[in-house]
PDB file of C-alpha atoms in Angstrom:
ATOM      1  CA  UNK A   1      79.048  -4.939 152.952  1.00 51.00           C
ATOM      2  CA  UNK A   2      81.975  -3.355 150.805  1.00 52.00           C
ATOM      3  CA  UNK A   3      79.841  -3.966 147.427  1.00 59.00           C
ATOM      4  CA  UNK A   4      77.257  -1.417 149.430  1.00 60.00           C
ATOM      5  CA  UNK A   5      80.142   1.396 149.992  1.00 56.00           C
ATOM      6  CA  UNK A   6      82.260   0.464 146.613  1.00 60.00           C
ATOM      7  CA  UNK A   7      83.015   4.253 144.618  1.00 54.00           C
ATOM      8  CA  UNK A   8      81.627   4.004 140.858  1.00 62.00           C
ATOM      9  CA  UNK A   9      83.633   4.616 138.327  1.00 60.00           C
ATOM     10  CA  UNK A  10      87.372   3.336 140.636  1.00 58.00           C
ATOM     11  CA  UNK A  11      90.174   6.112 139.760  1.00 75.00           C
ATOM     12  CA  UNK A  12      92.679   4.605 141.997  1.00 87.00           C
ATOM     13  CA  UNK A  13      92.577   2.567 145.224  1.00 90.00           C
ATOM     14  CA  UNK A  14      89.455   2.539 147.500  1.00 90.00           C
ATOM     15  CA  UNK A  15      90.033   0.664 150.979  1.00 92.00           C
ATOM     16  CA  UNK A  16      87.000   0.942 153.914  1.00 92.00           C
ATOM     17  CA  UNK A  17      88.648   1.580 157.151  1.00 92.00           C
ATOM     18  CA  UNK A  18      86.387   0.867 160.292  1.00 92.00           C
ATOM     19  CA  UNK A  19      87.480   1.441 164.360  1.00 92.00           C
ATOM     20  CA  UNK A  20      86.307   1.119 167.501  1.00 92.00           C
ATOM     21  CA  UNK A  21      86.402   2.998 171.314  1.00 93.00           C
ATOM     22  CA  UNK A  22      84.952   1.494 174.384  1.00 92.00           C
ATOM     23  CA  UNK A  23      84.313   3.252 177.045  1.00 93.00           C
ATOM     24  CA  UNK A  24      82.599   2.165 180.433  1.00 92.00           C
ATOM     25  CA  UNK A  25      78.589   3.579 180.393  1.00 93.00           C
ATOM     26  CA  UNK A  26      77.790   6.229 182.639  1.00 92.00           C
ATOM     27  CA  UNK A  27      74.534   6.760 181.921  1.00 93.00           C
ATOM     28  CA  UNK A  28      71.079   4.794 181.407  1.00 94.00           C
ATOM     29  CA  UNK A  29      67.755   5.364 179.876  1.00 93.00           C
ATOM     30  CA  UNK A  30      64.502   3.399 181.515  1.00 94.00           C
ATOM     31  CA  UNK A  31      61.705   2.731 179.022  1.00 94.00           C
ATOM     32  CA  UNK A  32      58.689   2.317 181.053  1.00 94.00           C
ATOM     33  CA  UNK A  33      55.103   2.774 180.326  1.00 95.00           C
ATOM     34  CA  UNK A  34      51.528   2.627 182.553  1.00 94.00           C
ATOM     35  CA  UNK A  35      48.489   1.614 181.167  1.00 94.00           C
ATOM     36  CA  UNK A  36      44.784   1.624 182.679  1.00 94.00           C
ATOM     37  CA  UNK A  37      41.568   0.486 181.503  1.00 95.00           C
ATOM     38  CA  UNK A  38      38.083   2.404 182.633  1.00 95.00           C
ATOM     39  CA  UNK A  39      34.676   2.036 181.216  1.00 95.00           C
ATOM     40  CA  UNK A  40      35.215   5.970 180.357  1.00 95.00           C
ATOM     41  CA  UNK A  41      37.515   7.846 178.581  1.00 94.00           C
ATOM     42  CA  UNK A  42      38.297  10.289 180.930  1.00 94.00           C
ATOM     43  CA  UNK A  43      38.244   7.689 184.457  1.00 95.00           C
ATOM     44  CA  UNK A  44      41.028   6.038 181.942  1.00 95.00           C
ATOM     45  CA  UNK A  45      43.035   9.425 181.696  1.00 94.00           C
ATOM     46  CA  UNK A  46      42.249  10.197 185.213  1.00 94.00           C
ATOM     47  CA  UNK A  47      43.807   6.651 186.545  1.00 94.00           C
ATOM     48  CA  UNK A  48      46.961   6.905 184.061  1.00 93.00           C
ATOM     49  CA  UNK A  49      48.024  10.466 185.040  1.00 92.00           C
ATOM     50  CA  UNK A  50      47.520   9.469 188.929  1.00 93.00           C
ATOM     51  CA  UNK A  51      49.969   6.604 188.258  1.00 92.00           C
ATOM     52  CA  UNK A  52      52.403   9.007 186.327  1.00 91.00           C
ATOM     53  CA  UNK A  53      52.305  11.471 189.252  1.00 92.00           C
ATOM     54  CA  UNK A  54      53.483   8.447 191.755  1.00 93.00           C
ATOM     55  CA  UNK A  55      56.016   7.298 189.540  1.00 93.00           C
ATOM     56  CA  UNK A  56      57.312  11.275 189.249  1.00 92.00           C
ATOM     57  CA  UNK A  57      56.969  11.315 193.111  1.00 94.00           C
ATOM     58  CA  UNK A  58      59.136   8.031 193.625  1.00 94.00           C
ATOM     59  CA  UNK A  59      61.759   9.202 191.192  1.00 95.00           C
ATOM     60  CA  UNK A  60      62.017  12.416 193.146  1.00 95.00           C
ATOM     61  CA  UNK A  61      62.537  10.180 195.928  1.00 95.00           C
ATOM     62  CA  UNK A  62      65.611   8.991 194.503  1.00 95.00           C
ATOM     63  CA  UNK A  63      66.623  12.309 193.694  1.00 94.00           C
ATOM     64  CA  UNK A  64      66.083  12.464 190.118  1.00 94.00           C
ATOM     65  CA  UNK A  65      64.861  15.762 188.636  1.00 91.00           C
ATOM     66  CA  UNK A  66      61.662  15.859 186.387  1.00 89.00           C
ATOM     67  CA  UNK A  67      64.013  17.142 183.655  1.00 91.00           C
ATOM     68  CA  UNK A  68      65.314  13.399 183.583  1.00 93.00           C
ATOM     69  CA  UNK A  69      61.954  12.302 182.627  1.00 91.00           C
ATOM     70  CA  UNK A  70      60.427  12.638 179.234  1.00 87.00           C
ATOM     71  CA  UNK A  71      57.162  11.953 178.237  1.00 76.00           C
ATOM     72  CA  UNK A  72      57.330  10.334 174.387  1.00 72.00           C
ATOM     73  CA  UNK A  73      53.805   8.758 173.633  1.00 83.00           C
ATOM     74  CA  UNK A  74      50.075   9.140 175.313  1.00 88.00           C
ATOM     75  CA  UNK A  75      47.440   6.910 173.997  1.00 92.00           C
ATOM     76  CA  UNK A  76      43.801   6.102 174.295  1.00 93.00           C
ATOM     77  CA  UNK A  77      42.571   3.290 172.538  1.00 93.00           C
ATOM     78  CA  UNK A  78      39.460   0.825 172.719  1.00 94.00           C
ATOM     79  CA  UNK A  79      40.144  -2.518 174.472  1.00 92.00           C
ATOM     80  CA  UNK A  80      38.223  -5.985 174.124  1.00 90.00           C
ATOM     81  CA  UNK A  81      38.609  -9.219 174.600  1.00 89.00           C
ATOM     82  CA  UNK A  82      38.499 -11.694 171.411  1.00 88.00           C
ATOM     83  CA  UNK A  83      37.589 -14.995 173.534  1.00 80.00           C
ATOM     84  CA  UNK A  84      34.537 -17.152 172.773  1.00 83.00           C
ATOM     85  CA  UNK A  85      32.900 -13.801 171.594  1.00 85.00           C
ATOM     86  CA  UNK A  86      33.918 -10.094 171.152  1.00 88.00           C
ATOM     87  CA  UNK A  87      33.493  -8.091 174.870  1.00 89.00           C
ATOM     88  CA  UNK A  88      34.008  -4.603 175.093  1.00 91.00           C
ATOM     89  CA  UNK A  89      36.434  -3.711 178.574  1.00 91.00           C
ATOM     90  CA  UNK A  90      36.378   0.336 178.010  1.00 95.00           C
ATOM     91  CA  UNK A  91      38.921   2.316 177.470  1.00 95.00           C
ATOM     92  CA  UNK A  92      42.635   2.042 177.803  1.00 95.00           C
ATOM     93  CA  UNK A  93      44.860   4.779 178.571  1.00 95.00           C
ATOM     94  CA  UNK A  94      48.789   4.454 178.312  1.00 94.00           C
ATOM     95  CA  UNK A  95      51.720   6.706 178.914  1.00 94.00           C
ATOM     96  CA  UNK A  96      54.876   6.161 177.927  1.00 93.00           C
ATOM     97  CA  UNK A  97      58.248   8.138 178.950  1.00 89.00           C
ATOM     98  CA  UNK A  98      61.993   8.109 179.370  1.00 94.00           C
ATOM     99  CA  UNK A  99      63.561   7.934 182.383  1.00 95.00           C
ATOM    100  CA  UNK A 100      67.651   8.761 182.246  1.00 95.00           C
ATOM    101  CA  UNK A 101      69.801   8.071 184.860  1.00 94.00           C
ATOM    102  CA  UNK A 102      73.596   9.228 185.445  1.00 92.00           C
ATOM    103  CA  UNK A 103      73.876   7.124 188.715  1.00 92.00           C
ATOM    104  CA  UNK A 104      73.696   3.549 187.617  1.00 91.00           C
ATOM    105  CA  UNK A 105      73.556   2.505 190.937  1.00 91.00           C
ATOM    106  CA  UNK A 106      70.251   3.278 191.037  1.00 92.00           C
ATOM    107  CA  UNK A 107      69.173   0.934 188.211  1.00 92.00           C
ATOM    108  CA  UNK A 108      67.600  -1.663 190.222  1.00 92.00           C
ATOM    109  CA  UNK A 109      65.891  -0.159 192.841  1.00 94.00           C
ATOM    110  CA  UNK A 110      64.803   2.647 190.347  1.00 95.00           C
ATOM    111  CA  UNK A 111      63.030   0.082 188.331  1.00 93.00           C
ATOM    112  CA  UNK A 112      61.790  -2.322 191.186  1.00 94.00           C
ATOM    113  CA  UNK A 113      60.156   1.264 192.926  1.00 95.00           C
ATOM    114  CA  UNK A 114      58.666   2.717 189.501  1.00 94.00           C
ATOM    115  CA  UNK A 115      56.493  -0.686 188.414  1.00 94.00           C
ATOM    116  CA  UNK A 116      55.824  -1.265 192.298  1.00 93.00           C
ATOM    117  CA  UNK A 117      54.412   2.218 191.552  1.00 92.00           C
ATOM    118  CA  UNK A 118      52.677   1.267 188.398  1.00 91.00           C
ATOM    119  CA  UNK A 119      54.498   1.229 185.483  1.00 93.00           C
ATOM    120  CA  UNK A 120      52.897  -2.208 183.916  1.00 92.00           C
ATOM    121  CA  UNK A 121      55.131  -2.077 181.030  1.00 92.00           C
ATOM    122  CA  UNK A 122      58.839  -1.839 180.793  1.00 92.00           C
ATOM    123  CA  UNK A 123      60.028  -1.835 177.503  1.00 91.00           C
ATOM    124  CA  UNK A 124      64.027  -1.916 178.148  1.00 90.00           C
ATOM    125  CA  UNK A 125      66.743  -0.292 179.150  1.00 92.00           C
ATOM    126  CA  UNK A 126      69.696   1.471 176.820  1.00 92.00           C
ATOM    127  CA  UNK A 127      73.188   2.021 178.620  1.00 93.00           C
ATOM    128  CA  UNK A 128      75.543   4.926 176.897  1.00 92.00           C
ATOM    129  CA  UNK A 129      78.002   7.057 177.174  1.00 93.00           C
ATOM    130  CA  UNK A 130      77.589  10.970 177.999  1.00 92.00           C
ATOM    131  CA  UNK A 131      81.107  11.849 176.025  1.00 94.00           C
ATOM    132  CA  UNK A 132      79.908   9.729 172.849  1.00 91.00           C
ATOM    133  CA  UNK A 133      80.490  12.868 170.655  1.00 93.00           C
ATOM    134  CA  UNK A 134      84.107  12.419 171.817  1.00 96.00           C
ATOM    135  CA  UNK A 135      84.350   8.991 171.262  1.00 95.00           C
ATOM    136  CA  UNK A 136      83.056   8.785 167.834  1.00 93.00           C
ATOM    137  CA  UNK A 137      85.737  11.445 166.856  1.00 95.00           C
ATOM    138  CA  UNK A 138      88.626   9.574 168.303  1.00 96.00           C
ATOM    139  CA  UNK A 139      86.641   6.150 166.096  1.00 94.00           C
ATOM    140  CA  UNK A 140      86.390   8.294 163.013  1.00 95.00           C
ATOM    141  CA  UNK A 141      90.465   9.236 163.422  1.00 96.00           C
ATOM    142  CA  UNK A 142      91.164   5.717 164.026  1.00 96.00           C
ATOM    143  CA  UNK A 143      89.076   4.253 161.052  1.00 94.00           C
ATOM    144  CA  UNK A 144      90.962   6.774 158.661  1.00 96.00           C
ATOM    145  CA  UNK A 145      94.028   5.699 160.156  1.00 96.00           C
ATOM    146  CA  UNK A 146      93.158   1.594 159.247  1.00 95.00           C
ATOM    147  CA  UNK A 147      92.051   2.792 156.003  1.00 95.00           C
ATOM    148  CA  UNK A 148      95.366   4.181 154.989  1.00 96.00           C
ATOM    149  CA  UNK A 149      97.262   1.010 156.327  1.00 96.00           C
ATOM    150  CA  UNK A 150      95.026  -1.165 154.193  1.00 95.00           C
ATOM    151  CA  UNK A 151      95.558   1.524 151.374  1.00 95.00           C
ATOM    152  CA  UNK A 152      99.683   0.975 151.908  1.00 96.00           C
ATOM    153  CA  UNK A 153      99.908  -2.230 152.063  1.00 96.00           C
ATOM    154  CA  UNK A 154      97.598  -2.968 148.522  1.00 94.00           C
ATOM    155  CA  UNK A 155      99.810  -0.729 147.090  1.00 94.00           C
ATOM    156  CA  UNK A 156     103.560  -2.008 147.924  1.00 94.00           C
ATOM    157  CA  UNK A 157     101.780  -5.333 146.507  1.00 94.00           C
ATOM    158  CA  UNK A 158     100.696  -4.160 143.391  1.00 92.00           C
ATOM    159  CA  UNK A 159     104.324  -2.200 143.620  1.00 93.00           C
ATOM    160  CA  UNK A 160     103.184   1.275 143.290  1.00 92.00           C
ATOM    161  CA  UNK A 161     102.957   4.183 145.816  1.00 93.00           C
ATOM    162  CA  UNK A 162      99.804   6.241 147.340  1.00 94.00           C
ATOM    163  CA  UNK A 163      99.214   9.569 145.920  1.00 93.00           C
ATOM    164  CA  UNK A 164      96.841  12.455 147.854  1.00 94.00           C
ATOM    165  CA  UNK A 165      93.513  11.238 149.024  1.00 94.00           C
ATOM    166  CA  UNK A 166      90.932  12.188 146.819  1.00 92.00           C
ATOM    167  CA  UNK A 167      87.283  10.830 148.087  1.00 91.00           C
ATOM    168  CA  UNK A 168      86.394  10.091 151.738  1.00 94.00           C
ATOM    169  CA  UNK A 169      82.982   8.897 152.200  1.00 93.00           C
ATOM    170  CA  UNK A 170      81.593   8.306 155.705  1.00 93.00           C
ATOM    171  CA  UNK A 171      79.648   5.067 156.363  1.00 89.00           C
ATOM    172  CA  UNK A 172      76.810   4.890 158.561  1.00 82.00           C
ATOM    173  CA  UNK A 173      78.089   3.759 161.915  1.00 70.00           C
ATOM    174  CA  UNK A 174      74.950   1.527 162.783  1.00 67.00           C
ATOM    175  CA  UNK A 175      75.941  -0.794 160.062  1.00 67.00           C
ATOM    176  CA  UNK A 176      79.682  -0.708 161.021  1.00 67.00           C
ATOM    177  CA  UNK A 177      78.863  -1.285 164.072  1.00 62.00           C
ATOM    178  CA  UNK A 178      76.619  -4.232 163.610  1.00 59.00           C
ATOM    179  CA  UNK A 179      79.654  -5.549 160.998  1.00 57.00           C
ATOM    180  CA  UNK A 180      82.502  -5.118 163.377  1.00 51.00           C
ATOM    181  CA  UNK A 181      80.555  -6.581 166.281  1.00 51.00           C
ATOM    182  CA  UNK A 182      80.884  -9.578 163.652  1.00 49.00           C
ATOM    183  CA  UNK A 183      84.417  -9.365 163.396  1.00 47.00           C
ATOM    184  CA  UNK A 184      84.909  -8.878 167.222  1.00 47.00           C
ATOM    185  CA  UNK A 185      82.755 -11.522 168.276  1.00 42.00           C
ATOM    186  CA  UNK A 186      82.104  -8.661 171.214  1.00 41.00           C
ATOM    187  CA  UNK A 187      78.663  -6.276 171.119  1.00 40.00           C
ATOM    188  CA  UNK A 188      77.956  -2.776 171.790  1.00 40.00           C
ATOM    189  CA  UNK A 189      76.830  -3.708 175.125  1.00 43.00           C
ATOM    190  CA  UNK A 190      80.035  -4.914 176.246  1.00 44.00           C
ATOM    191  CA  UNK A 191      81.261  -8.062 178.627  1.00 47.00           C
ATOM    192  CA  UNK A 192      79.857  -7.917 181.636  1.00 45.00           C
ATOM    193  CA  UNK A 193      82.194  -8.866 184.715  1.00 47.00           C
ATOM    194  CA  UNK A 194      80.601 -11.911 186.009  1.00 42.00           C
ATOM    195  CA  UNK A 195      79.499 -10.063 189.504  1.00 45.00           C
ATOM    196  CA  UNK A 196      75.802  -9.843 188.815  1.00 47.00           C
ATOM    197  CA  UNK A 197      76.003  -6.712 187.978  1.00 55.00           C
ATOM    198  CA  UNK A 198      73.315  -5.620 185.331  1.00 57.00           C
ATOM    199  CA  UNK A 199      75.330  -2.746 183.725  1.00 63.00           C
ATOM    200  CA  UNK A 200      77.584  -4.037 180.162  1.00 68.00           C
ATOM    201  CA  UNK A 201      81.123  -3.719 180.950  1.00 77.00           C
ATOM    202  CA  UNK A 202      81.713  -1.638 178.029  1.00 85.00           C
ATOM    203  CA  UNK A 203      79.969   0.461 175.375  1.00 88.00           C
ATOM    204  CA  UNK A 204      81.380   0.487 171.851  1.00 89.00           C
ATOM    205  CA  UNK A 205      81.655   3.661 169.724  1.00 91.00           C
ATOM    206  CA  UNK A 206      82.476   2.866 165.993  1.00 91.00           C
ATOM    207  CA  UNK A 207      83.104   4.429 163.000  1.00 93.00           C
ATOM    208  CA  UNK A 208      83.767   3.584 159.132  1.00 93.00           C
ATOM    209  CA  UNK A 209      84.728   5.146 156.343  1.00 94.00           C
ATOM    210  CA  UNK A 210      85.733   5.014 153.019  1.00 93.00           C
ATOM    211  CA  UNK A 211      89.237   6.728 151.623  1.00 94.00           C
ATOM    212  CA  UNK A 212      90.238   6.665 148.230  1.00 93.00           C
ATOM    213  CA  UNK A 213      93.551   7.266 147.116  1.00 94.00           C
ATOM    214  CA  UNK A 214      94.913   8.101 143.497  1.00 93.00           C
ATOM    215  CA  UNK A 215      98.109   5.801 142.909  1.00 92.00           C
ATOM    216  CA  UNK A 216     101.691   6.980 141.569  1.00 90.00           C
ATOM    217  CA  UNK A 217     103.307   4.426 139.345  1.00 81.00           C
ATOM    218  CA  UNK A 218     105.960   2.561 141.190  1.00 65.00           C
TER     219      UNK A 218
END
């Protein structure tokens, strides 16, 4: 990955510095979708949004507010079924949203309530952090911070002395993370603690950058 983040035309000394904050998730997102089929367009519209209205209704039920719930994708589409020969089975209507929660306790029965509703589709769940602004700053400081101690110690080897900083170049911290998650042998979802529990242990907040330095002859 270094050729990828390597400074053209090399004035002095260019070290990559990457770091890493974990921090216990205290939030979740719910990808869930419902899909219907109807001989009609509109019966399949009709059917989807009465699903979507129980699901709403059950996740009032748990107290979460419709501004937890995003809609992101509403589609109608022909369905039929490629067996022995082509069969047309009407329309199918799907709706897809977003469902965030700040009380992981109510993962489970969240989920096991919303598809006992009708969500036929659940396309995954994403656990993060509500302060990752926060963390990524304290990563980015930290990553600096590793770059300059790589940055020191090439240069008492090759016996000459850091001068100012003159280039910093952030890297793209879905790469470093994917690289230090290599390095860790750990994941951005964390350990979990061996209870059962469904929630990571840990989310990890990376950064990387690069930091050149111009040199002063020893």
């Amino acid at each position: 990955m270094f050729d990828r983040y390597s400074i053209d035309a090399p004035w002095g000394a260019s070290v990559f510095g990457a770091a890493s904050v974990d921090a216990a998730p205290d939030l979740a997102r719910l990808r869930v979708a419902i899909a219907e089929t109807r001989p009609k367009p509109g019966e399949a519209f009709e059917a989807t949004r009465g699903g979507v209205n129980r699901i709403r209704d059950v996740l009032r039920g748990h107290g979460i507010p419709d501004t937890a719930v995003s809609t992101s994708r509403l589609d109608l589409k022909s369905s039929w079924d490629y067996g022995s020969e082509r069969r047309f089975l009407g329309y199918e209507c799907t709706a897809s949203f977003v469902i965030e929660l700040r009380e992981l306790d109510l993962l489970e029965p969240v989920l096991v309530d919303v598809v006992e509703a009708g969500a036929n589709q659940v396309d995954g769940v994403e656990f993060d952090v509500s302060a990752k602004k926060e963390l990524r700053a304290q990563a980015r400081a930290a990553a600096v911070a590793a770059a300059r101690e790589k940055a020191e110690l090439y240069a008492e080897a090759a016996q000459v002395r850091l001068g100012p900083v003159v280039h910093i170049k952030d890297v793209d911290s879905e790469q470093v993370q994917n690289s230090y998650r290599s390095h860790r042998g750990g994941g951005a979802g964390g350990d979990g603690d061996g209870d059962g529990d469904l929630t990571p242990g840990r989310i990890s907040v990376t950064a990387g950058v690069v930091v050149g330095f111009s040199l002063i002859g020893g």
